[in-house]
Short mmCIF file of C-alpha atoms and ligand atoms in Angstrom, two decimals:
data_model
loop_
_atom_site.label_atom_id
_atom_site.label_comp_id
_atom_site.label_asym_id
_atom_site.label_seq_id
_atom_site.Cartn_x
_atom_site.Cartn_y
_atom_site.Cartn_z
CA MET A 16 -19.45 -39.90 -23.87
CA VAL A 17 -20.30 -36.42 -25.22
CA ILE A 18 -17.52 -33.95 -24.99
CA ALA A 19 -19.24 -30.58 -24.98
CA ALA A 20 -16.57 -28.47 -26.71
CA SER A 21 -18.85 -25.52 -26.95
CA MET A 22 -19.70 -25.41 -23.26
CA PRO A 23 -18.66 -22.11 -21.75
CA TYR A 24 -15.71 -22.18 -19.24
CA VAL A 25 -16.96 -22.55 -15.72
CA PRO A 26 -14.08 -21.73 -13.29
CA THR A 27 -13.48 -23.99 -10.31
CA GLU A 28 -10.93 -23.82 -7.47
CA LEU A 29 -8.67 -26.24 -9.38
CA ASP A 30 -9.17 -24.66 -12.76
CA SER A 31 -9.32 -20.90 -11.88
CA PRO A 32 -8.78 -18.03 -14.36
CA PHE A 33 -5.75 -17.27 -12.21
CA ALA A 34 -4.22 -20.67 -13.05
CA ARG A 35 -5.28 -20.52 -16.72
CA LEU A 36 -3.64 -17.11 -17.17
CA GLY A 37 -0.43 -18.42 -15.65
CA GLY A 38 -0.46 -16.87 -12.19
CA GLU A 39 0.66 -13.55 -10.79
CA ALA A 40 3.24 -12.27 -13.32
CA PRO A 41 1.01 -12.60 -16.43
CA ILE A 42 -1.89 -10.98 -14.56
CA ARG A 43 0.33 -8.09 -13.49
CA ALA A 44 1.37 -7.69 -17.14
CA ILE A 45 -2.34 -7.48 -18.13
CA VAL A 46 -2.86 -4.78 -15.51
CA GLU A 47 0.07 -2.76 -16.82
CA ALA A 48 -1.15 -3.10 -20.38
CA PHE A 49 -4.63 -2.09 -19.26
CA TYR A 50 -3.53 1.19 -17.66
CA ASP A 51 -1.08 1.96 -20.45
CA ALA A 52 -4.03 1.46 -22.92
CA MET A 53 -6.15 3.75 -20.77
CA SER A 54 -3.67 6.65 -20.86
CA GLU A 55 -3.20 6.13 -24.61
CA LEU A 56 -6.79 5.49 -25.74
CA GLU A 57 -9.12 6.91 -23.08
CA PRO A 58 -7.34 9.93 -21.42
CA ALA A 59 -10.61 11.16 -19.81
CA LEU A 60 -10.97 7.81 -18.13
CA ALA A 61 -7.27 7.76 -17.06
CA ARG A 62 -7.66 11.24 -15.54
CA LEU A 63 -10.33 9.94 -13.13
CA HIS A 64 -7.43 8.01 -11.57
CA PRO A 65 -4.31 9.44 -9.80
CA CYS A 66 -1.85 10.02 -12.65
CA ASP A 67 1.82 10.85 -12.93
CA ALA A 68 2.89 14.11 -14.65
CA ASP A 69 3.12 12.31 -17.98
CA GLY A 70 -0.59 11.30 -17.78
CA ARG A 71 0.07 7.67 -16.95
CA VAL A 72 -2.10 6.07 -14.19
CA ALA A 73 0.00 6.03 -11.11
CA ARG A 74 1.78 3.01 -9.69
CA ALA A 75 -0.33 2.96 -6.52
CA SER A 76 -3.53 2.51 -8.57
CA ARG A 77 -1.93 -0.16 -10.74
CA ASP A 78 -0.80 -2.09 -7.68
CA ARG A 79 -4.14 -1.77 -5.94
CA PHE A 80 -6.20 -3.07 -8.89
CA GLY A 81 -3.55 -5.72 -9.57
CA LEU A 82 -3.90 -7.09 -6.05
CA PHE A 83 -7.74 -7.07 -6.43
CA PHE A 84 -7.58 -8.66 -9.91
CA ILE A 85 -5.29 -11.51 -8.70
CA GLY A 86 -7.77 -12.35 -5.93
CA TRP A 87 -10.95 -11.88 -8.12
CA LEU A 88 -9.43 -14.34 -10.68
CA GLY A 89 -9.06 -16.94 -7.91
CA GLY A 90 -5.46 -16.32 -6.79
CA PRO A 91 -4.20 -15.23 -3.41
CA GLN A 92 -6.59 -12.97 -1.46
CA ASP A 93 -4.07 -10.36 -0.47
CA TYR A 94 -6.34 -7.52 -1.49
CA MET A 95 -8.96 -8.66 1.00
CA ALA A 96 -6.43 -9.13 3.67
CA ARG A 97 -5.03 -5.64 3.24
CA HIS A 98 -8.03 -3.50 2.18
CA GLY A 99 -11.04 -5.58 3.28
CA HIS A 100 -14.00 -6.58 1.08
CA PRO A 101 -13.69 -4.78 -2.35
CA ARG A 102 -17.32 -3.19 -2.03
CA LEU A 103 -16.79 -2.11 -5.62
CA ARG A 104 -20.04 -0.01 -5.88
CA LYS A 105 -19.14 1.87 -2.71
CA ARG A 106 -15.51 2.40 -3.77
CA HIS A 107 -16.78 3.77 -7.16
CA ALA A 108 -19.54 5.94 -5.66
CA HIS A 109 -17.42 9.18 -6.09
CA VAL A 110 -16.65 8.23 -9.70
CA PRO A 111 -19.32 9.11 -12.36
CA VAL A 112 -19.80 5.83 -14.18
CA ASP A 113 -22.31 5.82 -17.08
CA ASP A 114 -22.68 3.60 -20.17
CA ALA A 115 -19.94 5.46 -22.01
CA MET A 116 -17.40 5.17 -19.15
CA ALA A 117 -18.24 1.42 -18.68
CA ALA A 118 -17.68 0.93 -22.44
CA ALA A 119 -14.40 2.94 -22.32
CA TRP A 120 -13.19 0.79 -19.48
CA MET A 121 -13.98 -2.38 -21.33
CA ARG A 122 -12.20 -1.05 -24.54
CA CYS A 123 -8.97 -0.52 -22.51
CA MET A 124 -9.41 -4.07 -20.95
CA ARG A 125 -9.95 -5.66 -24.43
CA THR A 126 -6.88 -3.87 -25.76
CA ALA A 127 -4.80 -5.16 -22.84
CA LEU A 128 -6.10 -8.74 -23.36
CA ASP A 129 -5.24 -8.39 -27.09
CA ARG A 130 -1.77 -7.19 -26.37
CA CYS A 131 -1.22 -9.97 -23.82
CA GLN A 132 -2.58 -12.45 -26.27
CA VAL A 133 -5.28 -13.82 -23.92
CA THR A 134 -7.54 -15.93 -26.10
CA GLY A 135 -10.00 -18.82 -25.96
CA ASP A 136 -12.31 -19.77 -23.13
CA VAL A 137 -10.65 -17.70 -20.46
CA ARG A 138 -10.82 -14.63 -22.70
CA ALA A 139 -14.53 -15.17 -23.25
CA PHE A 140 -15.02 -15.63 -19.54
CA LEU A 141 -13.13 -12.44 -18.68
CA GLU A 142 -15.01 -10.26 -21.21
CA THR A 143 -18.41 -11.50 -20.08
CA ARG A 144 -17.79 -11.22 -16.41
CA LEU A 145 -15.87 -7.90 -16.52
CA SER A 146 -18.59 -6.35 -18.68
CA GLU A 147 -21.21 -7.36 -16.04
CA VAL A 148 -19.07 -5.70 -13.29
CA ALA A 149 -18.51 -2.54 -15.33
CA LEU A 150 -22.27 -2.22 -16.00
CA PHE A 151 -23.05 -2.99 -12.38
CA LEU A 152 -20.80 -0.03 -11.34
CA ARG A 153 -22.97 2.48 -13.35
CA ASN A 154 -24.27 5.18 -10.98
CA GLN A 155 -25.51 7.83 -13.40
CA GLU A 156 -28.94 8.31 -15.01
CA GLN A 157 -28.71 6.73 -18.49
CA GLU A 158 -29.63 8.92 -21.50
C1 HEM B 219 -16.85 0.97 -15.29
C2 HEM B 219 -15.90 1.92 -15.33
C3 HEM B 219 -14.91 2.20 -14.21
C4 HEM B 219 -14.42 3.41 -13.87
C5 HEM B 219 -14.78 4.75 -14.52
C6 HEM B 219 -13.45 3.14 -12.75
C7 HEM B 219 -12.87 4.14 -12.11
C8 HEM B 219 -12.04 3.89 -10.90
C9 HEM B 219 -11.49 4.97 -10.18
C10 HEM B 219 -11.52 6.52 -10.56
C11 HEM B 219 -10.89 4.44 -9.11
C12 HEM B 219 -10.17 5.12 -7.97
C13 HEM B 219 -8.72 5.49 -8.28
C14 HEM B 219 -7.80 4.26 -8.17
O1 HEM B 219 -7.84 3.58 -7.13
O2 HEM B 219 -7.17 4.03 -9.18
C15 HEM B 219 -11.06 3.00 -9.25
C16 HEM B 219 -10.58 2.08 -8.26
C17 HEM B 219 -10.85 0.75 -8.44
N1 HEM B 219 -11.54 0.05 -9.34
FE1 HEM B 219 -12.54 0.92 -10.89
N2 HEM B 219 -13.48 1.75 -12.53
C18 HEM B 219 -14.30 1.09 -13.36
C19 HEM B 219 -14.50 -0.16 -13.40
C20 HEM B 219 -13.92 -1.16 -12.65
C21 HEM B 219 -14.19 -2.61 -12.67
C22 HEM B 219 -15.05 -3.23 -13.80
C23 HEM B 219 -13.53 -3.11 -11.70
C24 HEM B 219 -13.39 -4.57 -11.32
C25 HEM B 219 -13.48 -5.60 -12.18
C26 HEM B 219 -12.86 -2.05 -10.95
C27 HEM B 219 -12.03 -2.25 -9.84
C28 HEM B 219 -11.47 -1.20 -9.05
C29 HEM B 219 -10.74 -1.52 -7.90
C30 HEM B 219 -10.40 -2.82 -7.26
C31 HEM B 219 -10.25 -0.26 -7.46
C32 HEM B 219 -9.47 0.03 -6.21
C33 HEM B 219 -10.41 0.21 -5.07
C34 HEM B 219 -9.65 0.53 -3.84
O3 HEM B 219 -9.00 -0.36 -3.20
O4 HEM B 219 -9.66 1.70 -3.40
N3 HEM B 219 -13.15 -0.84 -11.54
N4 HEM B 219 -11.88 2.69 -10.36
#
């Protein structure tokens, strides 16, 4: 039998990124690290979101993205139940997203994944798929 060690990770219902990351609490920790990194490293991106007086992205935004992220990773679909289909392009239509913003968003996410020590197959999967979504959300003429 050939064990294809270099095959990319293909999520299934039983082997979801949600399960690989350890469920809800570690995913919420990634979301916290992501928005903390955004306020630290990419203040212009952070300011597109509702922020507290100290420049930190507000609790409501963290919780909304957290709920979405849990479902997107194959966990409970509470975001869908509460807010309906994510319709990400529509929900970002009022936000100017260009190459630079998409790259800034990914820098914050990579920093969060580093700080939460997410490695291996699931890390590669997340970086690939999230970059695709970030690029898909672009809505500005590129230079
Ligand atoms: C590419 C650069 C991106 C920018 C500049 C951006 C910016 C924003 C802003 C300003 C909001 C509204 C404020 C808020 O609810 O916090 C928002 C909401 C949201 N974003 Fe992004 N975002 C980006 C990428 C992404 C990606 C890649 C995803 C998904 C993987 C995502 C998922 C969401 C979700 C789920 C919401 C909440 C939608 C709602 O329920 O209203 N965003 N984003």
